[in-house]
Tab-separated table of C-alpha atoms and ligand atoms in Angstrom:
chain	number	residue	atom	x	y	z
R	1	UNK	CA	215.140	18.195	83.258
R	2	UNK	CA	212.220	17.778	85.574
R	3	UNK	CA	210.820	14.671	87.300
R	4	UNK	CA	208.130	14.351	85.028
R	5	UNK	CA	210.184	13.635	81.879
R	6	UNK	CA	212.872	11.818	83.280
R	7	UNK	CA	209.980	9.437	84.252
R	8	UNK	CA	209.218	10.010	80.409
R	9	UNK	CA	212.455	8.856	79.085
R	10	UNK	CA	212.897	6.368	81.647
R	11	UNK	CA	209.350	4.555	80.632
R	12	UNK	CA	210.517	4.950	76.741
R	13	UNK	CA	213.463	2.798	77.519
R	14	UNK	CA	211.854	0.177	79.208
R	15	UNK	CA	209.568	0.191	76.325
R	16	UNK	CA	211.925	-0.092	73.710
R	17	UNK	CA	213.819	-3.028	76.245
R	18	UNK	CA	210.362	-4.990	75.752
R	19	UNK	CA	208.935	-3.716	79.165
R	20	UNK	CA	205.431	-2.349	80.100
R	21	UNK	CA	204.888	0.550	82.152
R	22	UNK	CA	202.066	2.594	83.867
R	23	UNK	CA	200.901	5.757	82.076
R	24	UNK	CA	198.336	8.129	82.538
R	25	UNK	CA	195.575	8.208	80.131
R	26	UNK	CA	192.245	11.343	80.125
R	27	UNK	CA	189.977	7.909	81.639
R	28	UNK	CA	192.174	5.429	83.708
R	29	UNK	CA	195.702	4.731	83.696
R	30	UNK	CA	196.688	2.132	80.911
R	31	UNK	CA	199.224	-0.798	80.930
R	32	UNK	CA	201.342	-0.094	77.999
R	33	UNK	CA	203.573	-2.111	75.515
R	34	UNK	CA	204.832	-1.587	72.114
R	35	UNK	CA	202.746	-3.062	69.319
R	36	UNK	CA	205.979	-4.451	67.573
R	37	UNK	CA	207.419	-6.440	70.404
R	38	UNK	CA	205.299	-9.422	70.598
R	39	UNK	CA	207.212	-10.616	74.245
R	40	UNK	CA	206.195	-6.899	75.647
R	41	UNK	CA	202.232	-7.561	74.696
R	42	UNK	CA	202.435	-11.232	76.097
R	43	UNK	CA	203.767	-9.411	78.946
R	44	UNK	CA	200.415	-7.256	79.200
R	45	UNK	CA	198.644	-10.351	79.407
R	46	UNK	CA	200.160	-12.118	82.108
R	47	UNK	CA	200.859	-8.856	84.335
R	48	UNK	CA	197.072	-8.044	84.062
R	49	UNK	CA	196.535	-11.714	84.500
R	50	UNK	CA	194.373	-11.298	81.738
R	51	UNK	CA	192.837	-14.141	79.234
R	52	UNK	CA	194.121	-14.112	75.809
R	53	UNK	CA	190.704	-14.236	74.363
R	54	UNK	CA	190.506	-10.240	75.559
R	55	UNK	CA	191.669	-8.033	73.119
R	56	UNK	CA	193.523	-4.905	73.786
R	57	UNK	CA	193.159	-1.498	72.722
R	58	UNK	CA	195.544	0.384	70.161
R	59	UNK	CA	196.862	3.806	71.371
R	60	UNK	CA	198.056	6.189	69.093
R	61	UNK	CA	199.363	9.317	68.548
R	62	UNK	CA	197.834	10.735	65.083
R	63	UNK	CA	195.414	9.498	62.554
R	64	UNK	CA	197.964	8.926	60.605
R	65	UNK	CA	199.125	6.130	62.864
R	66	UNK	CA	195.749	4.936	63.754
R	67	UNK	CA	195.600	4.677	59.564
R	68	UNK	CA	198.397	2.157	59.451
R	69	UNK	CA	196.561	-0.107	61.529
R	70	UNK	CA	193.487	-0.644	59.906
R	71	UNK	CA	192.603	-2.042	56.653
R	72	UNK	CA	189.884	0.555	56.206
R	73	UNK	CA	189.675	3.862	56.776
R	74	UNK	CA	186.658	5.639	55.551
R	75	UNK	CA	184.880	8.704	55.774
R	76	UNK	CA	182.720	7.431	59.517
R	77	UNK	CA	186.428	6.605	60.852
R	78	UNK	CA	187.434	10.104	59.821
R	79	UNK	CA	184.904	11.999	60.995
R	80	UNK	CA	184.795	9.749	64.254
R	81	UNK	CA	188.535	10.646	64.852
R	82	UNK	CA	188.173	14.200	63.856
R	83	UNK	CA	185.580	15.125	66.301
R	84	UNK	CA	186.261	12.938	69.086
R	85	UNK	CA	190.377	12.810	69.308
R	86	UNK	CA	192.261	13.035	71.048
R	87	UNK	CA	189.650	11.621	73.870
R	88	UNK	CA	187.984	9.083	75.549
R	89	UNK	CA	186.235	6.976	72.287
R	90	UNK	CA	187.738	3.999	70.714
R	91	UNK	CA	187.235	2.864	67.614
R	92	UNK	CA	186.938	-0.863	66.377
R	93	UNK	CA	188.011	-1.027	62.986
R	94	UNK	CA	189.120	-3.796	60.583
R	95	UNK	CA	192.465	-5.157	61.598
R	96	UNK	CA	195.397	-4.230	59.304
R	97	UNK	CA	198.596	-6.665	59.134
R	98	UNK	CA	201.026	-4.654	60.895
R	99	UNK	CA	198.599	-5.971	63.728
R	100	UNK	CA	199.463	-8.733	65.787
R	101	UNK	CA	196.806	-10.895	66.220
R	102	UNK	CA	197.793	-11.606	70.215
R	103	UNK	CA	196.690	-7.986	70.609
R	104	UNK	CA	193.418	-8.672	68.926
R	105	UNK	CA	192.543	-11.911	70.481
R	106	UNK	CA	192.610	-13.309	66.271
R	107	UNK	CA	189.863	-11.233	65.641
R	108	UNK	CA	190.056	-9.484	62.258
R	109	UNK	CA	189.722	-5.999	63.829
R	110	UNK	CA	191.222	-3.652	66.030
R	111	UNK	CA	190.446	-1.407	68.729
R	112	UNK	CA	192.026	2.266	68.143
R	113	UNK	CA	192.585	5.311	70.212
R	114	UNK	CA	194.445	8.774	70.494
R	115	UNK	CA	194.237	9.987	74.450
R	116	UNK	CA	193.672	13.015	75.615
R	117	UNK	CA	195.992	13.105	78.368
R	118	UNK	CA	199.238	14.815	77.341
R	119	UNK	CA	202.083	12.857	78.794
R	120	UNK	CA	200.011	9.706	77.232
R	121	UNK	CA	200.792	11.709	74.124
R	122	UNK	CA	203.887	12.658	75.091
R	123	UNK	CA	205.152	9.006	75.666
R	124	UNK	CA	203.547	8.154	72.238
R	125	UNK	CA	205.361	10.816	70.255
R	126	UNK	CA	208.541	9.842	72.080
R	127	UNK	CA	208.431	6.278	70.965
R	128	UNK	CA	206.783	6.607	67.550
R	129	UNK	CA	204.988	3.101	67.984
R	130	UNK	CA	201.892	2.881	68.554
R	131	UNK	CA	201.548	1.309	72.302
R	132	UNK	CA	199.236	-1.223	73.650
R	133	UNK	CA	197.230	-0.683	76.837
R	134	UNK	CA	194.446	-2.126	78.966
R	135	UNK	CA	193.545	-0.340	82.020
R	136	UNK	CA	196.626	-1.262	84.595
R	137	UNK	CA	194.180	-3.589	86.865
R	138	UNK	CA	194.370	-6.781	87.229
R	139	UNK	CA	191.563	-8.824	85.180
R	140	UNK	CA	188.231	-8.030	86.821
R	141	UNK	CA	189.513	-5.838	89.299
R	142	UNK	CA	188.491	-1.908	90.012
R	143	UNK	CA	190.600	0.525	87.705
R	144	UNK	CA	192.918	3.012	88.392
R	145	UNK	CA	192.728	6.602	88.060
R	146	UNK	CA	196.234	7.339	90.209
R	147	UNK	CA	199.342	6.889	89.478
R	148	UNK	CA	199.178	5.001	92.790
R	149	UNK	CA	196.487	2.574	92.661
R	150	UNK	CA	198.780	0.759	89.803
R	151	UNK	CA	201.920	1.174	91.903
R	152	UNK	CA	199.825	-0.819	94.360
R	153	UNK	CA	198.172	-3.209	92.173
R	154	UNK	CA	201.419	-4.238	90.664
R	155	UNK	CA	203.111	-4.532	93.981
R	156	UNK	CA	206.048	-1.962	92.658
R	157	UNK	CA	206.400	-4.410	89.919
R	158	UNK	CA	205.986	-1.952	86.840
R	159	UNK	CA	207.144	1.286	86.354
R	160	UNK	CA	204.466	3.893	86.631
R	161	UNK	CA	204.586	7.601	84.859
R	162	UNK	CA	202.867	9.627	87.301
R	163	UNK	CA	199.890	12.118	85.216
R	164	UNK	CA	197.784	13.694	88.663
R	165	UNK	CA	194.417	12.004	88.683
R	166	UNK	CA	192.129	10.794	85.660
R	167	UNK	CA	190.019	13.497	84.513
R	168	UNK	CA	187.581	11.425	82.577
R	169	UNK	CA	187.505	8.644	85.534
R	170	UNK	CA	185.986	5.664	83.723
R	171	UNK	CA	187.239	4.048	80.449
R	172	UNK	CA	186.732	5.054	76.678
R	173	UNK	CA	183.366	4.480	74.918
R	174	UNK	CA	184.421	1.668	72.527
R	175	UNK	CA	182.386	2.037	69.357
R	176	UNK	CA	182.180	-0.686	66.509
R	177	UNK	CA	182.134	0.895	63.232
R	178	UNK	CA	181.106	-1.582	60.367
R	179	UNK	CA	181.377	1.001	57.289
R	180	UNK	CA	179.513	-0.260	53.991
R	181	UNK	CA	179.143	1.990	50.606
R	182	UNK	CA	175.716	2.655	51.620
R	183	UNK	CA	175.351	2.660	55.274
R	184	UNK	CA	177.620	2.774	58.374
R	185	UNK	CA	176.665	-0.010	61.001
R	186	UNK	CA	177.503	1.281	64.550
R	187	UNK	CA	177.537	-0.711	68.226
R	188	UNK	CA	178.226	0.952	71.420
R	189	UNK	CA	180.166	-2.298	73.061
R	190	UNK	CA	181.101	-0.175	75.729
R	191	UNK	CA	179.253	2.877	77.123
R	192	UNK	CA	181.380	6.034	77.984
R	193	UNK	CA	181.991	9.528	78.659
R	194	UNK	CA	181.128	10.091	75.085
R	195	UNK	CA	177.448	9.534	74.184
R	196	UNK	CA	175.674	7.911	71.801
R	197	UNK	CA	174.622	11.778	71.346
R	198	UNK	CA	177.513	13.188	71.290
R	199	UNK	CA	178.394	10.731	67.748
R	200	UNK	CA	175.021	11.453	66.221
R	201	UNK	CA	175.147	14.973	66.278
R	202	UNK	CA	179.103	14.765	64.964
R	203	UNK	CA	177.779	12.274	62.205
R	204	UNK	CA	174.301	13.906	61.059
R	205	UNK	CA	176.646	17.544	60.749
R	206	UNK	CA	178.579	15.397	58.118
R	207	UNK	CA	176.357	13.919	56.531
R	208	UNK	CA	176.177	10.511	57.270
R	209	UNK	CA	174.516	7.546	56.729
R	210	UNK	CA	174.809	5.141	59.854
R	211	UNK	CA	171.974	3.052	61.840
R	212	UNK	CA	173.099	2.095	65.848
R	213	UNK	CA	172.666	-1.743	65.473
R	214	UNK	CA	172.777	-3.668	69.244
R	215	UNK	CA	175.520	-6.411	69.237
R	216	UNK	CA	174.048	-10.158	69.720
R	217	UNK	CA	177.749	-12.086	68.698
R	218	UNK	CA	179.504	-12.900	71.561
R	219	UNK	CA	182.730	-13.011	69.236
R	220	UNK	CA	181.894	-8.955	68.141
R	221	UNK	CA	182.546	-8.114	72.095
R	222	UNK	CA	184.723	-10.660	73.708
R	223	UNK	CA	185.566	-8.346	76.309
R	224	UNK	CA	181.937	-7.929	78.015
R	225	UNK	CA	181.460	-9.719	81.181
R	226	UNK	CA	178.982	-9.731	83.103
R	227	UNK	CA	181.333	-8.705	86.221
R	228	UNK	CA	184.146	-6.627	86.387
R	229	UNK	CA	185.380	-3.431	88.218
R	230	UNK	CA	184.800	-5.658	91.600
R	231	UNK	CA	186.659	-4.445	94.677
R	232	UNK	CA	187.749	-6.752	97.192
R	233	UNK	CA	184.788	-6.259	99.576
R	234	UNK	CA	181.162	-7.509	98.467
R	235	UNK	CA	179.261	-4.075	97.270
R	236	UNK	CA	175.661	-3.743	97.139
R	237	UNK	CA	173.932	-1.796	94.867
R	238	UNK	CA	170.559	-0.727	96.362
R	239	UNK	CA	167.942	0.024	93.920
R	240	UNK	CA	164.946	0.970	96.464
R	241	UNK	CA	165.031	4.078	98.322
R	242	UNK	CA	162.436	2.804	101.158
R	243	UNK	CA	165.332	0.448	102.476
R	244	UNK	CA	166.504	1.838	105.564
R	245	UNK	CA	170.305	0.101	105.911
R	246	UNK	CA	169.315	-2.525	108.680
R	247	UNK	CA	166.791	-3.962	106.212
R	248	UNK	CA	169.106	-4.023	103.443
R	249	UNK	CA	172.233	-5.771	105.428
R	250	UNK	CA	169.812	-8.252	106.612
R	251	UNK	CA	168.485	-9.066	102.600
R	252	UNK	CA	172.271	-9.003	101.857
R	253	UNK	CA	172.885	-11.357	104.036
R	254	UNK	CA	170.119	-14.212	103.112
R	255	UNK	CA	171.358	-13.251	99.344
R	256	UNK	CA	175.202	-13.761	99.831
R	257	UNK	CA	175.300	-17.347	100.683
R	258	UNK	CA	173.462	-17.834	97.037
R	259	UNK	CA	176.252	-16.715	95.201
R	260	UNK	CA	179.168	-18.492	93.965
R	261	UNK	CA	182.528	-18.434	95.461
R	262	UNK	CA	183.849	-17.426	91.630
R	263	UNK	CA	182.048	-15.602	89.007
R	264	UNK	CA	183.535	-15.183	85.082
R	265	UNK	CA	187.326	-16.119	87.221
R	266	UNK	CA	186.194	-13.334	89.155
R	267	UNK	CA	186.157	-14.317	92.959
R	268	UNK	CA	183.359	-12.919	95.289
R	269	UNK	CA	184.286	-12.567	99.162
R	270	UNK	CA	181.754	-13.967	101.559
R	271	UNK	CA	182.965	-13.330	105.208
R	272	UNK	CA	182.066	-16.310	107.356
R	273	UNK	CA	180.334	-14.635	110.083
R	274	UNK	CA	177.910	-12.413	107.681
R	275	UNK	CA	177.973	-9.283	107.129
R	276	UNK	CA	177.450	-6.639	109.962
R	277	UNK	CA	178.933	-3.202	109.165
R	278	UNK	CA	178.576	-1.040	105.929
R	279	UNK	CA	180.313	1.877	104.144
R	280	UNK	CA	178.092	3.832	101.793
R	281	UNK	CA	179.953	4.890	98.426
R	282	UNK	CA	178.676	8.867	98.204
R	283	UNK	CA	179.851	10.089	94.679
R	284	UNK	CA	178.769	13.798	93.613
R	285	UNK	CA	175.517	14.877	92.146
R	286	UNK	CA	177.105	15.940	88.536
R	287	UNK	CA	177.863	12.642	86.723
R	288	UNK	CA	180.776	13.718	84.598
R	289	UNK	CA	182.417	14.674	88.820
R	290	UNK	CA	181.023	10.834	90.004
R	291	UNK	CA	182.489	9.512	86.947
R	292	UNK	CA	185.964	11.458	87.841
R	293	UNK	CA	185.685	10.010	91.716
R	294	UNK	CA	184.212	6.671	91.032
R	295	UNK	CA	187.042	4.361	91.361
R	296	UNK	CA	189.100	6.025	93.984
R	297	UNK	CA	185.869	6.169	96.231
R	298	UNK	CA	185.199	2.616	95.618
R	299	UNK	CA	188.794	1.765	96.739
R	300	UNK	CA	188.811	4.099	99.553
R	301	UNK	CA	185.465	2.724	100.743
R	302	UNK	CA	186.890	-0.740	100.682
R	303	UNK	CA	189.413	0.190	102.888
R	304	UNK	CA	187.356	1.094	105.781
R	305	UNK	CA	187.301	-1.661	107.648
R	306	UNK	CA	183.577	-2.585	107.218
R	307	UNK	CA	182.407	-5.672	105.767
R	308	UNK	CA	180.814	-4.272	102.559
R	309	UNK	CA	180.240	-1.247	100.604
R	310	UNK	CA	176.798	0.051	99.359
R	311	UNK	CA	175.579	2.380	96.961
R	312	UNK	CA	172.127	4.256	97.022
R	313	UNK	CA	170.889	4.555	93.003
R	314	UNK	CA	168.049	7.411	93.153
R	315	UNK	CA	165.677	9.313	90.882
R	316	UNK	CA	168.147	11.669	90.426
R	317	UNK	CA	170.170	9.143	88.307
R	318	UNK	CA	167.831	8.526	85.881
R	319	UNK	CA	169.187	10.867	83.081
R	320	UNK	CA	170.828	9.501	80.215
R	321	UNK	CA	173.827	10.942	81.464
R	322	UNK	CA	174.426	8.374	84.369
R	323	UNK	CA	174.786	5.177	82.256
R	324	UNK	CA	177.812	4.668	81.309
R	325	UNK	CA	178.951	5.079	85.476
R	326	UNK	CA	175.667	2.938	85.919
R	327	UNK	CA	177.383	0.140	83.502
R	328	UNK	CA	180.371	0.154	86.039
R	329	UNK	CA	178.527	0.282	89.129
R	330	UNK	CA	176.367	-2.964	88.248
R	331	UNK	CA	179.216	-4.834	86.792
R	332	UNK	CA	181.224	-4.194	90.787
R	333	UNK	CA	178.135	-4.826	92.531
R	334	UNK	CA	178.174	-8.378	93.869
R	335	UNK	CA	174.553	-7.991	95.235
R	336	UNK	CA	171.505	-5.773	93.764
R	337	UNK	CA	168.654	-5.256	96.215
R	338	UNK	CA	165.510	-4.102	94.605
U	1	TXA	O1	189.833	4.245	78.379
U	1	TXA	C1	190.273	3.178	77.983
U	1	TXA	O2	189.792	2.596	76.989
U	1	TXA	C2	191.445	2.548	78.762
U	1	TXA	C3	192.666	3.449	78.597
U	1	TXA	C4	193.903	2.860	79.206
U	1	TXA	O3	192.849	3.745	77.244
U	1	TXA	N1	191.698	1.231	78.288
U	1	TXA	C5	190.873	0.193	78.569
U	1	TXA	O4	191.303	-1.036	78.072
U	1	TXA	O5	189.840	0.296	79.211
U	1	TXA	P1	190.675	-2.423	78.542
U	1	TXA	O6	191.524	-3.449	77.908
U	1	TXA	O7	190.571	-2.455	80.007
U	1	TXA	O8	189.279	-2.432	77.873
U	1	TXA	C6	189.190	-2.524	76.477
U	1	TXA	C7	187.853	-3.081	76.063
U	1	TXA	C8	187.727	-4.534	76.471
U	1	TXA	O9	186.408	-4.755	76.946
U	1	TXA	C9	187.967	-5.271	75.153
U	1	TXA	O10	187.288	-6.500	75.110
U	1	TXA	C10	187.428	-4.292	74.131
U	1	TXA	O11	187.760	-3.022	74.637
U	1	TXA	N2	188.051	-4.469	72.804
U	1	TXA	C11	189.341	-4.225	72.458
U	1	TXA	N3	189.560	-4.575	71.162
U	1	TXA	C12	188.390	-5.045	70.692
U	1	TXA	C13	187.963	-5.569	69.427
U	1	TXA	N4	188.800	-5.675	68.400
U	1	TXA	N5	186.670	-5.954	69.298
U	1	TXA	C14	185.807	-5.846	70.340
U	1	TXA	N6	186.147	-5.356	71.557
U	1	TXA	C15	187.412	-4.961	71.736
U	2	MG	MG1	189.760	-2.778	81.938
């Protein structure tokens, strides 16, 4: 038997014992419980230190599982799943009984996916119920894509199935699909590696009547903060490319004394004697490869020893391509300078 699946049968037992472990998912690693032990998904919550009001995401194995856990399946669901699973899109769905509402925050639906990765699925098939997972951060914080990054963030606390590093790099697209006889309603609640594209083209082949529709209801996305992703050094986004970085660290430093110690329970770190030295966050010219190095870059920046991290957003980021890493990079940055 090799390392890799004694780790495997090791995390299935702690599992079925009511644990959570660390596995690897395609995007980031996830936090995982069984859906059918209600102490193992409380435990989610307060490993993560996460609010209950954040629902978690579904993992699955086959459609045929993901079918058991919604009340409605229809032909936008199927041809979601068919094209885009296993992989990095979730799909928000009306919640089925067998749900329990702690992992849905008491909303009435559910957020589904299969992974790509294959010792995710490999963990899944293993324990034959569906599993529970957030990404294995702690709420607010940047998310992992190595095995490591959890070990760390957990402080050796929770078992962690090492997978190699996340492929994808960034989480799921999370889709809201609101299926009527006439017309599918979709919302992008979260953007992703797959694009808003990338479901059209999938749809339109099958024939489909849907309309993107933006989401106003706070309740419809409870997970959508304004910051999140935030490592534990200020990072500044810098929008203008005529800011040499003196100018910029001295702007950064009238701004920082503006903000608030705390923002959405997220706290912001101000160093008391302002901020002098800067690591800039250089991420690959492709963005499916800056997606893939995003969060390990932003940890390994922080841990440089300079007071704050900045990023340089360019012309050449302007394709449609670069937004769902844009989402991510906006929601870490504590400061923007235009
Ligand atoms: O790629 C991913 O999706 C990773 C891996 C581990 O699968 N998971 C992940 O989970 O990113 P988490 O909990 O960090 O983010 C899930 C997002 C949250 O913003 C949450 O609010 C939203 O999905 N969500 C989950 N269920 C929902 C629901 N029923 N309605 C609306 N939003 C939902
Ligand atoms: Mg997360």
């Amino acid at each position: 038997m090799s390392d890799l699946d004694r780790n495997i049968k090791t995390a299935t037992l702690i599992l079925e014992e009511g644990g959570v472990i660390g596995f690897p998912t395609e995007t980031v690693y996830g936090l995982a419980a069984r859906i059918d032990i209600p102490t193992a998904i409380e435990k989610i919550f307060t490993t993560k230190e996460r609010p209950f009001f954040d629902p978690l995401i579904v993992h699955v194995h086959s459609i045929e599982q993901a079918q058991k856990l919604t009340s409605y399946w229809g032909t936008t669901a199927e041809t979601l799943a068919r094209n885009f699973w296993p992989g990095p899109l979730t799909l928000i769905l009306p919640r089925s009984s067998y749900v329990n509402p702690m992992i849905t925050s008491g909303l009435d639906s559910v957020g589904i996916r299969m992974p790509a990765h294959p010792v995710a699925l490999e963990i899944l098939r293993k324990t034959n119920v569906p599993l529970a997972a957030p990404s294995a951060n702690k709420f607010g914080k940047t998310s992992p894509t190595r095995a490591q990054h959890v070990v760390d963030e957990f402080k050796n606390q929770v078992f962690v199935v090492d997978g190699g590093d996340c492929q994808v790099g960034i989480e799921s697209t999370v889709l809201l699909v609101k299926e009527k006889a006439e017309q599918t309603d979709l919302a992008i609640l979260r953007k992703g590696h797959v694009l808003q594209a990338d479901l059209e083209k999938a749809l339109k082949k099958e024939g489909i009547n849907f309309n993107f529709v933006q989401v106003t209801d706070k309740k419809e996305s409870p997970g959508h903060m304004k910051h999140h992703y935030m490592p534990p050094i200020p990072f500044i986004l810098c929008r203008s490319q005529k800011k040499d970085l003196g100018q910029i660290l001295t702007e950064v430093n009238e701004k920082i004394n503006l903000l608030p110690d705390e923002i959405e329970s997220i706290k912001i770190v101000k160093p008391k004697t302002g901020i002098r030295s800067a690591e800039v966050l250089k991420l690959s010219d492709d963005p499916v490869l800056a997606s893939r190095e995003f969060y390990n870059s932003l940890r390994e920046s922080a841990q440089q020893g300079k007071d704050c991290i900045v990023f340089y957003q360019t012309d050449r980021h302007d394709d449609i391509r670069w937004e769902p890493l844009f989402d991510r990079l906006s929601k870490a940055a504590s400061i923007v300078v235009d």
